[in-house]
Amino acid sequence: GQQLNQSPQSMFIQEGEDVSMNCTSSSIFNTWLWYKQEPGEGPVLLIALYKAGELTSNGRLTAQFGITRKDSFLNISASIPSDVGIYFCAGDNYGQNFVFGPGTRLSVLP
Amino acid sequence: SAVISQKPSRDICQRGTSLTIQCQVDSQVTMMFWYRQQPGQSLTLIATANQGSEATYESGFVIDKFPISRPNLTFSTLTVSNMSPEDSSIYLCSVSGQGQNLTFGSGTRLTVV
């Protein structure tokens, strides 16, 4: 079945640094979603992407839908301690169920 | 987006017993799903809850183990039957509407002892 890969698996950064993570697949998707999950909570949607090449921002977060439709990246600028969590990408192919990546665990050091 | 209430938020259960998890949405939604998140892992779809008919299960999940009900457009339940320690996970309800993305509840953290 469809699988997503996320990199890096985990990262430790200093507060104020920028963060970049990505998500790749061997399959084409028509929708990419990025979620953040904090301990004890369900995933919360950060950004949704619907078109190849689309670049979308949400505050300090920016995500892009790769032109091949097989990848997406998420950037976080000027990280702060509350950015800590696990970031999941998810892909959907024309109404079939969303597939989730394994996640990138982000730690922010003060 | 829809607001989802999931109960219980956590439970510790004896092996061999069953637990029913409830998912209540504050508005009518087209699609309701149940996911499992094993410790330190990503989210895996268990099934799509269909209103008024049997749920659609993903490969590796069966109705006898995870019976699901969806009596209307705002409510669903997932039962984890005959539990074993391997069933210890977070179980998440999620919903989507027309053209909407997946919204998740806060999950039920299940520990089987």
PDB file of N, CA, C and O in Angstrom, chain A residues 5-32:
ATOM      1  N   ASN A   5       7.283   8.597   3.944  1.00  0.00           N
ATOM      2  CA  ASN A   5       8.507   8.683   4.721  1.00  0.00           C
ATOM      3  C   ASN A   5       8.694  10.118   5.164  1.00  0.00           C
ATOM      4  O   ASN A   5       8.468  11.055   4.384  1.00  0.00           O
ATOM      5  N   GLN A   6       9.109  10.304   6.407  1.00  0.00           N
ATOM      6  CA  GLN A   6       9.363  11.643   6.900  1.00  0.00           C
ATOM      7  C   GLN A   6      10.804  11.729   7.384  1.00  0.00           C
ATOM      8  O   GLN A   6      11.332  10.786   7.984  1.00  0.00           O
ATOM      9  N   SER A   7      11.416  12.869   7.135  1.00  0.00           N
ATOM     10  CA  SER A   7      12.756  13.104   7.638  1.00  0.00           C
ATOM     11  C   SER A   7      12.888  14.558   8.074  1.00  0.00           C
ATOM     12  O   SER A   7      12.260  15.442   7.494  1.00  0.00           O
ATOM     13  N   PRO A   8      13.684  14.803   9.115  1.00  0.00           N
ATOM     14  CA  PRO A   8      14.333  13.780   9.917  1.00  0.00           C
ATOM     15  C   PRO A   8      13.334  13.081  10.840  1.00  0.00           C
ATOM     16  O   PRO A   8      12.203  13.530  10.992  1.00  0.00           O
ATOM     17  N   GLN A   9      13.769  11.994  11.440  1.00  0.00           N
ATOM     18  CA  GLN A   9      12.921  11.268  12.377  1.00  0.00           C
ATOM     19  C   GLN A   9      12.728  12.082  13.650  1.00  0.00           C
ATOM     20  O   GLN A   9      11.660  12.100  14.248  1.00  0.00           O
ATOM     21  N   SER A  10      13.815  12.754  14.063  1.00  0.00           N
ATOM     22  CA  SER A  10      13.758  13.629  15.224  1.00  0.00           C
ATOM     23  C   SER A  10      14.802  14.713  15.067  1.00  0.00           C
ATOM     24  O   SER A  10      15.768  14.554  14.304  1.00  0.00           O
ATOM     25  N   MET A  11      14.586  15.817  15.763  1.00  0.00           N
ATOM     26  CA  MET A  11      15.545  16.900  15.704  1.00  0.00           C
ATOM     27  C   MET A  11      15.525  17.716  16.986  1.00  0.00           C
ATOM     28  O   MET A  11      14.453  17.923  17.587  1.00  0.00           O
ATOM     29  N   PHE A  12      16.717  18.164  17.360  1.00  0.00           N
ATOM     30  CA  PHE A  12      16.886  19.022  18.517  1.00  0.00           C
ATOM     31  C   PHE A  12      17.442  20.347  18.008  1.00  0.00           C
ATOM     32  O   PHE A  12      18.484  20.366  17.352  1.00  0.00           O
ATOM     33  N   ILE A  13      16.759  21.427  18.296  1.00  0.00           N
ATOM     34  CA  ILE A  13      17.205  22.714  17.804  1.00  0.00           C
ATOM     35  C   ILE A  13      17.196  23.729  18.938  1.00  0.00           C
ATOM     36  O   ILE A  13      16.542  23.521  19.972  1.00  0.00           O
ATOM     37  N   GLN A  14      17.914  24.815  18.732  1.00  0.00           N
ATOM     38  CA  GLN A  14      17.927  25.906  19.692  1.00  0.00           C
ATOM     39  C   GLN A  14      16.743  26.831  19.412  1.00  0.00           C
ATOM     40  O   GLN A  14      16.367  27.041  18.237  1.00  0.00           O
ATOM     41  N   GLU A  15      16.199  27.369  20.468  1.00  0.00           N
ATOM     42  CA  GLU A  15      15.133  28.359  20.311  1.00  0.00           C
ATOM     43  C   GLU A  15      15.600  29.468  19.383  1.00  0.00           C
ATOM     44  O   GLU A  15      16.728  29.953  19.490  1.00  0.00           O
ATOM     45  N   GLY A  16      14.734  29.858  18.471  1.00  0.00           N
ATOM     46  CA  GLY A  16      15.072  30.923  17.526  1.00  0.00           C
ATOM     47  C   GLY A  16      15.549  30.416  16.175  1.00  0.00           C
ATOM     48  O   GLY A  16      15.539  31.161  15.189  1.00  0.00           O
ATOM     49  N   GLU A  17      15.937  29.156  16.123  1.00  0.00           N
ATOM     50  CA  GLU A  17      16.393  28.591  14.849  1.00  0.00           C
ATOM     51  C   GLU A  17      15.205  28.263  13.946  1.00  0.00           C
ATOM     52  O   GLU A  17      14.087  28.070  14.413  1.00  0.00           O
ATOM     53  N   ASP A  18      15.504  28.177  12.654  1.00  0.00           N
ATOM     54  CA  ASP A  18      14.487  27.727  11.703  1.00  0.00           C
ATOM     55  C   ASP A  18      14.539  26.202  11.584  1.00  0.00           C
ATOM     56  O   ASP A  18      15.583  25.579  11.801  1.00  0.00           O
ATOM     57  N   VAL A  19      13.399  25.619  11.251  1.00  0.00           N
ATOM     58  CA  VAL A  19      13.270  24.167  11.156  1.00  0.00           C
ATOM     59  C   VAL A  19      12.757  23.797   9.771  1.00  0.00           C
ATOM     60  O   VAL A  19      11.886  24.496   9.230  1.00  0.00           O
ATOM     61  N   SER A  20      13.286  22.732   9.221  1.00  0.00           N
ATOM     62  CA  SER A  20      12.777  22.223   7.948  1.00  0.00           C
ATOM     63  C   SER A  20      12.627  20.715   8.032  1.00  0.00           C
ATOM     64  O   SER A  20      13.541  20.012   8.468  1.00  0.00           O
ATOM     65  N   MET A  21      11.473  20.223   7.625  1.00  0.00           N
ATOM     66  CA  MET A  21      11.238  18.789   7.603  1.00  0.00           C
ATOM     67  C   MET A  21      10.486  18.434   6.333  1.00  0.00           C
ATOM     68  O   MET A  21       9.811  19.304   5.749  1.00  0.00           O
ATOM     69  N   ASN A  22      10.624  17.180   5.882  1.00  0.00           N
ATOM     70  CA  ASN A  22       9.917  16.851   4.656  1.00  0.00           C
ATOM     71  C   ASN A  22       9.290  15.480   4.690  1.00  0.00           C
ATOM     72  O   ASN A  22       9.527  14.678   5.602  1.00  0.00           O
ATOM     73  N   CYS A  23       8.488  15.244   3.682  1.00  0.00           N
ATOM     74  CA  CYS A  23       7.658  14.051   3.590  1.00  0.00           C
ATOM     75  C   CYS A  23       7.706  13.586   2.146  1.00  0.00           C
ATOM     76  O   CYS A  23       7.490  14.388   1.230  1.00  0.00           O
ATOM     77  N   THR A  24       8.017  12.322   1.927  1.00  0.00           N
ATOM     78  CA  THR A  24       8.100  11.811   0.562  1.00  0.00           C
ATOM     79  C   THR A  24       7.307  10.524   0.419  1.00  0.00           C
ATOM     80  O   THR A  24       7.086   9.792   1.390  1.00  0.00           O
ATOM     81  N   SER A  25       6.915  10.262  -0.817  1.00  0.00           N
ATOM     82  CA  SER A  25       6.134   9.074  -1.116  1.00  0.00           C
ATOM     83  C   SER A  25       6.499   8.539  -2.488  1.00  0.00           C
ATOM     84  O   SER A  25       6.955   9.291  -3.341  1.00  0.00           O
ATOM     85  N   SER A  26       6.301   7.267  -2.686  1.00  0.00           N
ATOM     86  CA  SER A  26       6.468   6.693  -4.015  1.00  0.00           C
ATOM     87  C   SER A  26       5.196   6.850  -4.843  1.00  0.00           C
ATOM     88  O   SER A  26       5.198   6.603  -6.054  1.00  0.00           O
ATOM     89  N   SER A  27       4.113   7.256  -4.200  1.00  0.00           N
ATOM     90  CA  SER A  27       2.828   7.436  -4.873  1.00  0.00           C
ATOM     91  C   SER A  27       2.487   8.912  -4.994  1.00  0.00           C
ATOM     92  O   SER A  27       2.982   9.741  -4.232  1.00  0.00           O
ATOM     93  N   ILE A  28       1.628   9.204  -5.935  1.00  0.00           N
ATOM     94  CA  ILE A  28       1.140  10.571  -6.129  1.00  0.00           C
ATOM     95  C   ILE A  28      -0.023  10.828  -5.188  1.00  0.00           C
ATOM     96  O   ILE A  28      -0.901   9.970  -5.012  1.00  0.00           O
ATOM     97  N   PHE A  29      -0.050  12.011  -4.597  1.00  0.00           N
ATOM     98  CA  PHE A  29      -1.182  12.429  -3.775  1.00  0.00           C
ATOM     99  C   PHE A  29      -1.778  13.719  -4.330  1.00  0.00           C
ATOM    100  O   PHE A  29      -1.069  14.526  -4.938  1.00  0.00           O
ATOM    101  N   ASN A  30      -3.056  13.919  -4.097  1.00  0.00           N
ATOM    102  CA  ASN A  30      -3.688  15.160  -4.548  1.00  0.00           C
ATOM    103  C   ASN A  30      -3.929  16.127  -3.394  1.00  0.00           C
ATOM    104  O   ASN A  30      -4.331  17.267  -3.629  1.00  0.00           O
ATOM    105  N   THR A  31      -3.720  15.676  -2.177  1.00  0.00           N
ATOM    106  CA  THR A  31      -3.825  16.527  -0.994  1.00  0.00           C
ATOM    107  C   THR A  31      -2.721  16.150  -0.021  1.00  0.00           C
ATOM    108  O   THR A  31      -2.466  14.957   0.195  1.00  0.00           O
ATOM    109  N   TRP A  32      -2.088  17.176   0.538  1.00  0.00           N
ATOM    110  CA  TRP A  32      -1.121  16.955   1.604  1.00  0.00           C
ATOM    111  C   TRP A  32      -1.582  17.754   2.827  1.00  0.00           C
ATOM    112  O   TRP A  32      -1.970  18.914   2.700  1.00  0.00           O
TER     113      TRP A  32
END
